[in-house]
Short mmCIF file of C-alpha atoms and ligand atoms in Angstrom, two decimals:
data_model
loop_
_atom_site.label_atom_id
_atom_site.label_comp_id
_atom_site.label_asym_id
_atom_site.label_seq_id
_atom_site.Cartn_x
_atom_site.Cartn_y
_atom_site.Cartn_z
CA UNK A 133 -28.83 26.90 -8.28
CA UNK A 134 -25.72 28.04 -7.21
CA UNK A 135 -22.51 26.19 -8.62
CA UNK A 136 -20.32 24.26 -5.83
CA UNK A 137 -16.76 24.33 -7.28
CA UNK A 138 -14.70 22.05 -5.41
CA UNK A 139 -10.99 22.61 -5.39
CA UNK A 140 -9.31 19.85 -4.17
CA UNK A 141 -5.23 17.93 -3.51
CA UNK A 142 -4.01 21.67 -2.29
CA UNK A 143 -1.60 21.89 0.36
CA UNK A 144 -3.60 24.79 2.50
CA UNK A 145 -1.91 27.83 4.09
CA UNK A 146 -4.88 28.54 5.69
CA UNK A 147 -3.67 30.55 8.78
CA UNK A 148 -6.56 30.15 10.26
CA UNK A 149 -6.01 28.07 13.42
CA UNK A 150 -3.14 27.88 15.94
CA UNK A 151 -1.21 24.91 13.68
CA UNK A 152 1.76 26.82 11.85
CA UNK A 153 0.59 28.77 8.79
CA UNK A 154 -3.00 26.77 9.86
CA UNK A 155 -1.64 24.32 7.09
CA UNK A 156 -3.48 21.25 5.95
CA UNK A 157 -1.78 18.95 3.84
CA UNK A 158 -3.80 17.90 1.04
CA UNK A 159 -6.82 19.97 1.52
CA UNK A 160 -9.73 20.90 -0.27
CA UNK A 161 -11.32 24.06 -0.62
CA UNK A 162 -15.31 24.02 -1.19
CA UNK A 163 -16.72 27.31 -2.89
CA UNK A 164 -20.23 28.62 -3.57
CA UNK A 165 -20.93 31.18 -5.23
CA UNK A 166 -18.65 34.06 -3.62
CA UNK A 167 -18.13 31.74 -0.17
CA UNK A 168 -15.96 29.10 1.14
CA UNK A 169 -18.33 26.89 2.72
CA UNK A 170 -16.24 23.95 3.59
CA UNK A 171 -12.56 24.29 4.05
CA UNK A 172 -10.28 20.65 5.59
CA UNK A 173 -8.47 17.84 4.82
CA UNK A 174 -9.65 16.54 1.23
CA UNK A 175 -10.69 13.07 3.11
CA UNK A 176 -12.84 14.54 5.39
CA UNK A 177 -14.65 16.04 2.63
CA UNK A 178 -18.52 14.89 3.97
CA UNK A 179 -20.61 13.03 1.66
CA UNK A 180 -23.53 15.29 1.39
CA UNK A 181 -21.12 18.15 0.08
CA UNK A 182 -19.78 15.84 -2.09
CA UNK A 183 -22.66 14.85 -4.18
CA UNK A 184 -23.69 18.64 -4.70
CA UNK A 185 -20.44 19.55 -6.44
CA UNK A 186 -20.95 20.87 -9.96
CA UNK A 187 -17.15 21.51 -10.91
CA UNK A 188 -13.85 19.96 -9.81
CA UNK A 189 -10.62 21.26 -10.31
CA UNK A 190 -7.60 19.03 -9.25
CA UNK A 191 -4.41 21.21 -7.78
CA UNK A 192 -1.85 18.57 -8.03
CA UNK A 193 -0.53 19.44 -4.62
CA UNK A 194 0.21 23.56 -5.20
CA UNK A 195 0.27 25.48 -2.49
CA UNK A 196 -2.86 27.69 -1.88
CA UNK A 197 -3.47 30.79 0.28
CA UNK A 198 -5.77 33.30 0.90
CA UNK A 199 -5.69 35.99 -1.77
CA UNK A 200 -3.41 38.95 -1.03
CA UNK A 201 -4.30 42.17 0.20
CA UNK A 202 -2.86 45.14 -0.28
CA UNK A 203 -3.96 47.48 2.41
CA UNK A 204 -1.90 51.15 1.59
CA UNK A 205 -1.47 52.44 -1.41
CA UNK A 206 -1.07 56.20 -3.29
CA UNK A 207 -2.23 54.25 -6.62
CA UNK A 208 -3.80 57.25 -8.38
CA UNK A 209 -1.42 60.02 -9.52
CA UNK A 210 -0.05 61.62 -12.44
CA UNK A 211 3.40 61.81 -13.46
CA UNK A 212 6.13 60.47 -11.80
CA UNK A 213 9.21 61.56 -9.63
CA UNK A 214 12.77 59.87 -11.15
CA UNK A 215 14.59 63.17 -10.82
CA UNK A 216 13.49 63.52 -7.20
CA UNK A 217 15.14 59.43 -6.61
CA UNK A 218 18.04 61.28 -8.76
CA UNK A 219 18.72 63.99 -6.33
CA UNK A 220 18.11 62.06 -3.79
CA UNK A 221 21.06 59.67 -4.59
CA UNK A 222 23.06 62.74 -4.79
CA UNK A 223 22.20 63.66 -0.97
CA UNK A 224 19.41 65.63 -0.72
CA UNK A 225 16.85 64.23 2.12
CA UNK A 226 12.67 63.41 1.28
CA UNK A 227 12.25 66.36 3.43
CA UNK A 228 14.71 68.59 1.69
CA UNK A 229 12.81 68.06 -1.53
CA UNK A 230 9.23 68.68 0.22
CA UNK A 231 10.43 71.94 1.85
CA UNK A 232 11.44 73.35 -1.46
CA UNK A 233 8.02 72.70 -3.36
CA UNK A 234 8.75 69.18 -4.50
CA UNK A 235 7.66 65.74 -2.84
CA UNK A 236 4.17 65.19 -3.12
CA UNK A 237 3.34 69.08 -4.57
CA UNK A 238 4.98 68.02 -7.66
CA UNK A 239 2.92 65.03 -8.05
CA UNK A 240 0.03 66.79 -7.08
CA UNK A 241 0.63 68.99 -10.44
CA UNK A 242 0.94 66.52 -12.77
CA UNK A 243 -2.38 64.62 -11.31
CA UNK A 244 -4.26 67.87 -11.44
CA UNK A 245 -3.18 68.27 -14.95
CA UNK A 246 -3.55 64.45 -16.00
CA UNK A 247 -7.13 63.68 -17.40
CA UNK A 248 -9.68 61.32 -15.56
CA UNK A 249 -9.23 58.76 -18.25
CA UNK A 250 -5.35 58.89 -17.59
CA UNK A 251 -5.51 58.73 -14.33
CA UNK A 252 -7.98 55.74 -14.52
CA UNK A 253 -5.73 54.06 -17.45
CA UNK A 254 -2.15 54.23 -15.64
CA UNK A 255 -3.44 53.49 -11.75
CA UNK A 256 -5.05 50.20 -14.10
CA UNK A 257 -2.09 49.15 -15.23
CA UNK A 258 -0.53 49.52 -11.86
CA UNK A 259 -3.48 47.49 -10.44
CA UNK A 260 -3.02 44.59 -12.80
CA UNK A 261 0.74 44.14 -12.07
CA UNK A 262 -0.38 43.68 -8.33
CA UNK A 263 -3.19 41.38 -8.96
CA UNK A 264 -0.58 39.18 -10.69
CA UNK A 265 1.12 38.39 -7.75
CA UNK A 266 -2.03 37.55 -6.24
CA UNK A 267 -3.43 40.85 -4.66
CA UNK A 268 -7.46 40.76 -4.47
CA UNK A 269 -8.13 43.16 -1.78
CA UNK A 270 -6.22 46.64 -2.68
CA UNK A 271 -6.37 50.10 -0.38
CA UNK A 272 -6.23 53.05 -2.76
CA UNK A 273 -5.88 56.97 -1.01
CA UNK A 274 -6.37 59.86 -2.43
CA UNK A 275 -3.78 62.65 -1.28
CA UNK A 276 -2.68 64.35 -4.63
CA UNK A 277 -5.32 66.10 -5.64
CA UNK A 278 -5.87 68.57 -3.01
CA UNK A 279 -9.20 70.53 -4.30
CA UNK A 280 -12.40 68.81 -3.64
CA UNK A 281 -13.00 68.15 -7.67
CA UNK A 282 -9.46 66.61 -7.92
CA UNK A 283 -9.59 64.71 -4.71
CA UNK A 284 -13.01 63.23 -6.20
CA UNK A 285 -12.06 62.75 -9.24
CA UNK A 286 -9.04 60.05 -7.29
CA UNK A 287 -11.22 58.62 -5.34
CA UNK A 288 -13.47 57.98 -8.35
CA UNK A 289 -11.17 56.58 -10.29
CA UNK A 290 -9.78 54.07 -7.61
CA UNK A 291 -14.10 52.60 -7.60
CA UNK A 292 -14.07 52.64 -10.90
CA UNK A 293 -11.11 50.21 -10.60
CA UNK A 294 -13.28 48.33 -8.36
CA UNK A 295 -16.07 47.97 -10.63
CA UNK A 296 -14.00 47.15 -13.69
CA UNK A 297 -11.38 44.58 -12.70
CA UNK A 298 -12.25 41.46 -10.60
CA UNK A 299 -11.04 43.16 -7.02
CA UNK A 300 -12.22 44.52 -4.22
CA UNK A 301 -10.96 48.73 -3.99
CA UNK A 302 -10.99 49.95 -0.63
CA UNK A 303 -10.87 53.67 -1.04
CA UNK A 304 -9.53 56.18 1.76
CA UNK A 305 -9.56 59.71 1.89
CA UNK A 306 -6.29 61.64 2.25
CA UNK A 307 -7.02 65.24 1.64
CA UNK A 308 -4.52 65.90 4.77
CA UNK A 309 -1.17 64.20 2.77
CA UNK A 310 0.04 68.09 2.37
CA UNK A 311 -0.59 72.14 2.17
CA UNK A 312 -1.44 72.75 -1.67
CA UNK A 313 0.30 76.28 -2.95
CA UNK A 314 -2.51 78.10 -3.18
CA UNK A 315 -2.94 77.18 0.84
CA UNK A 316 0.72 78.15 1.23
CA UNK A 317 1.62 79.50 4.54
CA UNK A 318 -2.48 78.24 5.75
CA UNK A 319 -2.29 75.05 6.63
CA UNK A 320 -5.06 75.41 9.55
CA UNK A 321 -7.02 76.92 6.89
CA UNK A 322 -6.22 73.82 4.16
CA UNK A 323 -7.22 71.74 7.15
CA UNK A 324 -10.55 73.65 7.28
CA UNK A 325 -10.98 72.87 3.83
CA UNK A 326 -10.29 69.01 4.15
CA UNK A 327 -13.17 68.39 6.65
CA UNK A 328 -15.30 70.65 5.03
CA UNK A 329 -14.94 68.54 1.68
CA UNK A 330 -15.51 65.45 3.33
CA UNK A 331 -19.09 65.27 3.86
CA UNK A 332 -19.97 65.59 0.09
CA UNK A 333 -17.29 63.17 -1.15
CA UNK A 334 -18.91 60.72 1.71
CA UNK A 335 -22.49 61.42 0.57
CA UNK A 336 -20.96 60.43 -3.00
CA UNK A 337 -19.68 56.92 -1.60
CA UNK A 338 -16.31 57.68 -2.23
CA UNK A 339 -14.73 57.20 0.96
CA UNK A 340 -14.38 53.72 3.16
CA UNK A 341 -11.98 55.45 5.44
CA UNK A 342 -9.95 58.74 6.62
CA UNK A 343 -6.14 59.41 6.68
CA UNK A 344 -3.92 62.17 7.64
CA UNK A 345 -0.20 62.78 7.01
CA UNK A 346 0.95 63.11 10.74
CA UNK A 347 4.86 64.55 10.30
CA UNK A 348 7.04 67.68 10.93
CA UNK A 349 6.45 68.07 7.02
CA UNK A 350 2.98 66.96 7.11
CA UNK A 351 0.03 67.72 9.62
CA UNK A 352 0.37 68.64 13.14
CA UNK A 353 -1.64 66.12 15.97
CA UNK A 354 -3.96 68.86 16.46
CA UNK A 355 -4.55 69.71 12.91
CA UNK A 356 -4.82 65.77 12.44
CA UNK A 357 -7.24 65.92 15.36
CA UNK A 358 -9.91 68.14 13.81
CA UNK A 359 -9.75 65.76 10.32
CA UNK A 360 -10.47 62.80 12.50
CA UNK A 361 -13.37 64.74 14.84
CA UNK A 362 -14.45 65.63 10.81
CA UNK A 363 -14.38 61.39 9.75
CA UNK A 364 -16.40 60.84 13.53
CA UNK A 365 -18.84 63.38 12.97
CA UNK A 366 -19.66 61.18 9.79
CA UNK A 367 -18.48 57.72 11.50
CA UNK A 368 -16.19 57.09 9.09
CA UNK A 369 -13.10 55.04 10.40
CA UNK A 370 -9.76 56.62 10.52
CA UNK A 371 -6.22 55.30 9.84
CA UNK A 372 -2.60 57.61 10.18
CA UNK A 373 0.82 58.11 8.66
CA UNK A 374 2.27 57.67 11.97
CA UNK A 375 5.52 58.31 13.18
CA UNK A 376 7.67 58.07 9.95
CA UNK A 377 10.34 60.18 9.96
CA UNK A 378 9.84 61.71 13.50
CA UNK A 379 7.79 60.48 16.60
CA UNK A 380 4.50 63.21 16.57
CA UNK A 381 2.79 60.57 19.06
CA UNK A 382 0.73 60.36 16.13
CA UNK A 383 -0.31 57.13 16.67
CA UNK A 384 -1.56 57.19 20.57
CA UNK A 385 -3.95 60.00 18.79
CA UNK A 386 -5.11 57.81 16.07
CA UNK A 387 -5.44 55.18 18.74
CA UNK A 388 -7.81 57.75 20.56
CA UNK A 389 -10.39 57.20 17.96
CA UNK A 390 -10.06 53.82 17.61
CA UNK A 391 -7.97 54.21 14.50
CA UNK A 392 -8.14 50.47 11.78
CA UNK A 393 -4.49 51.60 11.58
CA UNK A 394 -1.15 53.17 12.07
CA UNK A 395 1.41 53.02 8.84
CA UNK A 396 4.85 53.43 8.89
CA UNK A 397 5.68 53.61 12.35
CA UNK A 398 9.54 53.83 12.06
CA UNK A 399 9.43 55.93 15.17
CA UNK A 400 6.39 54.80 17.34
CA UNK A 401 7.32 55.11 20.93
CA UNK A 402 6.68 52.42 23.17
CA UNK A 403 3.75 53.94 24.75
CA UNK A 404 2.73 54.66 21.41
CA UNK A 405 2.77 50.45 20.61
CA UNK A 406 0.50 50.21 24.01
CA UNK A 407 -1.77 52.87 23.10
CA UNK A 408 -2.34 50.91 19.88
CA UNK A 409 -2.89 47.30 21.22
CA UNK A 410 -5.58 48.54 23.44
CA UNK A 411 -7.43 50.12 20.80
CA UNK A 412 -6.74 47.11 18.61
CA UNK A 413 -5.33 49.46 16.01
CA UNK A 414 -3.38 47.30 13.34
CA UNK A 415 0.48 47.99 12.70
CA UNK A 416 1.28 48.51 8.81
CA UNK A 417 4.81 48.43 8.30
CA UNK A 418 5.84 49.63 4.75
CA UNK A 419 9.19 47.87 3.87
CA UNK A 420 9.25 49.48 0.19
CA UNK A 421 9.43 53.16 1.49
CA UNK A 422 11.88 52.45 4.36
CA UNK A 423 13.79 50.75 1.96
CA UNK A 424 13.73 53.17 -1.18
CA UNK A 425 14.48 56.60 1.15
CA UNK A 426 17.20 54.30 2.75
CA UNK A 427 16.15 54.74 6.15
CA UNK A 428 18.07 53.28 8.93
CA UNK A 429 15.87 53.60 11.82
CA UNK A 430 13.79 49.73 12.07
CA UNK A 431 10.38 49.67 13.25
CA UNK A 432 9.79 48.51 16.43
CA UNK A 433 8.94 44.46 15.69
CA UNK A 434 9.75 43.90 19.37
CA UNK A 435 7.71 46.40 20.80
CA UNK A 436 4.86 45.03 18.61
CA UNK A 437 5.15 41.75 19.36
CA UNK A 438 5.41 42.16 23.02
CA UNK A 439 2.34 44.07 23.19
CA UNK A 440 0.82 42.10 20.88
CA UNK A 441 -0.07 44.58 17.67
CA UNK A 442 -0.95 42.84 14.89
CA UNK A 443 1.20 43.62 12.20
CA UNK A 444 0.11 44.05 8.31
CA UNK A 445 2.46 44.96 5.64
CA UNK A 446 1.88 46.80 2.36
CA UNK A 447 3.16 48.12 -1.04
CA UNK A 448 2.98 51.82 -0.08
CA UNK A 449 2.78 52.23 -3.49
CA UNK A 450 3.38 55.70 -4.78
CA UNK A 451 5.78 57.83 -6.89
CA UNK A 452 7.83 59.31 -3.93
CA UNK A 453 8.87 57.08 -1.40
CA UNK A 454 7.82 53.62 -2.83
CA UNK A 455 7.63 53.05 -6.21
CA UNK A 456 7.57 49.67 -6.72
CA UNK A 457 4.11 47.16 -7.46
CA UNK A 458 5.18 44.19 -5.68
CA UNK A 459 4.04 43.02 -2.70
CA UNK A 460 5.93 39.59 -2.65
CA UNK A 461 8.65 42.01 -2.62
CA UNK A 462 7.50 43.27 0.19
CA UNK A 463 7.02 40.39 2.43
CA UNK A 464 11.15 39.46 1.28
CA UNK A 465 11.89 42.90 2.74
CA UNK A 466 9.80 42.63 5.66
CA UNK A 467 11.83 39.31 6.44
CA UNK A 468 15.47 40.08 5.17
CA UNK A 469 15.59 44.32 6.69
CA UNK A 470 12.92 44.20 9.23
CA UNK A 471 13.46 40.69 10.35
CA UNK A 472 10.33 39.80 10.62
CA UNK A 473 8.95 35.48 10.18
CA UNK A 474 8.20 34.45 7.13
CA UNK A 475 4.89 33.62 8.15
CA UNK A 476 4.56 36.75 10.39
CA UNK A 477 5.11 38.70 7.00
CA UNK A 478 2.51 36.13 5.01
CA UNK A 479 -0.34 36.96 7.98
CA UNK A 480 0.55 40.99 7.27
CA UNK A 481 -0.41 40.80 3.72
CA UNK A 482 -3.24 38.69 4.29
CA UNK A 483 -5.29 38.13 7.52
CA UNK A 484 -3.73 41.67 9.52
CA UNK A 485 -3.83 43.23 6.21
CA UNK A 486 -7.39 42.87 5.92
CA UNK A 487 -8.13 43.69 9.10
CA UNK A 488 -5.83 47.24 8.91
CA UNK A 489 -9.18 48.00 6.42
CA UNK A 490 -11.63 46.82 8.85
CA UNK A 491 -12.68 43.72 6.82
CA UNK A 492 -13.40 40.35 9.14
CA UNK A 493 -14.53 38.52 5.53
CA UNK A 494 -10.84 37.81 4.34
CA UNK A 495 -7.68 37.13 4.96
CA UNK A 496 -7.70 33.37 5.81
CA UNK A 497 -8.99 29.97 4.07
CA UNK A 498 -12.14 28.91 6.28
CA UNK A 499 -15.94 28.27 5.76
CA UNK A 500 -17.99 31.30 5.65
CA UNK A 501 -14.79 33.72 4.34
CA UNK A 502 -15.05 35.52 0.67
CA UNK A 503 -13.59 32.85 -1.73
CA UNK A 504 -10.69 34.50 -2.41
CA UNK A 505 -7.68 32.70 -2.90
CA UNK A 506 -4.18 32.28 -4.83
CA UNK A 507 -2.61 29.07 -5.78
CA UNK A 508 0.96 28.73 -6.00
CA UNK A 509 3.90 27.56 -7.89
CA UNK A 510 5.30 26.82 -4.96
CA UNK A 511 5.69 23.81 -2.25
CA UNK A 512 5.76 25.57 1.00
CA UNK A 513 4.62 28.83 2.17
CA UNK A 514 7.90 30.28 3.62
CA UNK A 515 8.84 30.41 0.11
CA UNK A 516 6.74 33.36 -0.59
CA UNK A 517 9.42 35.42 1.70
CA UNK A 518 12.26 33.45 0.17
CA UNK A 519 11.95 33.94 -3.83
CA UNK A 520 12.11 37.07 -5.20
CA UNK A 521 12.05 38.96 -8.67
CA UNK A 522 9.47 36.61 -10.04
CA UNK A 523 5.73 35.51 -9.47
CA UNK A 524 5.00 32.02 -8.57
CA UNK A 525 1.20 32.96 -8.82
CA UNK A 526 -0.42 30.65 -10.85
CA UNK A 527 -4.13 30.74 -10.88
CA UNK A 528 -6.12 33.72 -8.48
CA UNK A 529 -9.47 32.64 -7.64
CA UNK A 530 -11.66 36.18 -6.50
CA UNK A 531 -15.00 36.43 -5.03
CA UNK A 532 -15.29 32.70 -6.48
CA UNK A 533 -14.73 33.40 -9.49
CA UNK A 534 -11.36 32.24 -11.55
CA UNK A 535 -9.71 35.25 -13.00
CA UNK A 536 -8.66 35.08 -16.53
CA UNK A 537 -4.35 34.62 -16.79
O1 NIG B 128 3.22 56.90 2.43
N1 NIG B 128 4.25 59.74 3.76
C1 NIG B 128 3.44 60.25 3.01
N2 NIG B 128 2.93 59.70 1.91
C2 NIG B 128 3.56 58.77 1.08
C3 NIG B 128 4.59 59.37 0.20
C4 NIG B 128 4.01 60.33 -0.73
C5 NIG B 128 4.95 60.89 -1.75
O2 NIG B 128 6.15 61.08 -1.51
O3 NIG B 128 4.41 61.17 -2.84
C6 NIG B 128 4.05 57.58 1.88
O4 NIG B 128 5.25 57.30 1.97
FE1 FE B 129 1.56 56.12 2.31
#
């Protein structure tokens, strides 16, 4: 029989519900196997349930919320780019440093050069600082390995994290993140490339989803066009680096195909917001890279709101343009330079996070969701905006299962 693990005298973030942050003072949280099948007020706990449970565990009144995803990150690569952040302090621009061979080409030599096991042991290390904070669900692209062995061998790596640590790995591919050297000069022809890769790295199960750079220094919409018609023909669902550092109307194309997502989005046009809303494409706004290439230009929260986008938020994580593994630090930025709520920001890393991957099973506390959850050294949930440069996360509960601290 299944164990029923009862987690009870929690103070419930649930956001679930129309009640701010869907929070339930002194809640319980009932778990079966992988499940939350009974999610309420610890009094209303009904009797039947009550007598099946095989394991207690009393939260003293900690704050609990769904576990955290993570839903955009660059977490496989070799090397690193501290000289680029170094030149970069000293004026030169992202784009600068991309034009002249450096940017995501560099990185893309040291991860072709970097062993599988390397690769897998570094983006594992990354992972676990992540998961301490909470993260359970975590988006990893490929994009610097630019043949079709080396983009494999990324996306192989970022399942094998799956399989080994107690997380779910989303994995996308992002063959289209820029023209390799030996493409030079080609890009239609790298493009041609790209989808024609695509195919055997699906057949392999190694991508969830399709993305495309989308950017003067990236892909063009029409060369972004034919790698989504490439990702339909195999009905894979699409996502875009949208509207970054210039508007492409990148993301009315993504919305075209029904895109999970739009990220970035610095520069998404107003038409661009509408576009997305009716497709029901997800906003992911990436504080950490707007924040590290010390842009000025805000996304447009209005614009979202008004048309009602949902918004997700994310690490970005990746040697360029956001470096960092936190994505508490995140939802701080999200509040403090994009001015987002706090629990506008606490919804983007959980219940619009998850659905920026296409994934209905997580993102808030109620029967019938994965049992996924975080509890918290903490007494309210705007405090997970307010604190920063340290983890409250206490205990992470994944697919059910307690993770070891
Ligand atoms: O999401 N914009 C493109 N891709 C990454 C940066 C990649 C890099 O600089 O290595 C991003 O910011
Ligand atoms: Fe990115």
């Amino acid at each position: 029989m299944t164990d029923l693990t009862l987690w009870r005298h929690a103070r419930l973030a649930t956001l679930s519900g129309h009640a701010p942050w869907g929070l339930i003072e002194d809640g319980a949280l009932l778990a079966k196997g992988d499940q939350l099948v009974w999610v309420g007020a610890d009094a209303d706990l009904p009797a039947d349930l009550q007598s099946q449970i095989t394991n207690t565990n009393d939260l003293g009144g900690a704050l609990v919320t769904p576990g955290l995803v993570d839903c955009h990150t660059h977490l496989v690569y070799g090397g690193q780019r501290a000289a680029e952040f170094e030149m970069r302090l000293q004026g030169a621009s992202y784009e600068d440093i991309a034009r002249a061979g450096g940017g995501i080409r560099s990185t893309v030599t040291a991860t072709r050069a970097a062993s599988e096991d390397t690769l897998f042991a570094t983006a594992r290390k990354r992972a676990l600082t992540l998961m301490a904070e909470g993260v359970t669900t975590l988006e990893i692209k490929s994009g610097y390995g630019l043949t079709q062995r080396d983009e494999a061998r990324c996306l192989a790596v970022a399942r094998r994290l799956g399989t080994e640590l107690p997380l779910t790995v989303r994995t996308t591919y992002l063959g289209a993140h820029a023209v390799p050297l030996e493409f030079q000069g080609r890009p239609d022809d790298y493009i041609d490339a790209v989808c024609s890769w695509m195919p055997g790295l699906h057949v392999r199960g190694l991508i969830d989803a399709v993305d495309a750079f989308c950017e003067t220094i990236g892909f063009s919409p029409a060369q972004t066009r034919c790698v989504f018609d490439a990702a339909k023909a195999l009905g894979l669902p699409v996502k875009l680096h949208a509207e970054q550092l210039s508007d492409q109307g990148g993301a009315a194309l993504a919305a075209e195909y029904g895109a999970l997502s739009c990220d970035h989005l610095e520069y998404l046009s107003d038409s661009g917001a509408q576009a997305m809303r009716a497709a029901g494409t997800v906003a992911v706004l990436l504080p950490g890279a707007y924040y590290f290439l010390r842009e000025t230009r805000l996304p447009p929260i209005t614009a979202l709101r008004d048309n009602g986008v949902p918004i997700a938020l994310a690490s970005d994580h990746n040697p360029g343009s956001s470096p960092g593994l936190s994505l508490l630090l995140m939802i701080n930025m999200a509040c403090t330079l994009f001015r987002m709520t706090p629990e506008e920001a606490v919804r983007g890393v959980t219940v619009n996070g998850a659905r920026a991957l296409g994934l209905t099973d997580r993102g808030t506390l109620a029967a019938g969701q994965r049992a996924d959850f975080c509890v918290w050294d903490l007494e309210h949930p705007n405090e997970l905006a307010y604190w920063f440069g340290h983890n409250p996360c206490r205990r992470v509960v994944a697919a059910g299962k307690e993770r070891a601290s």
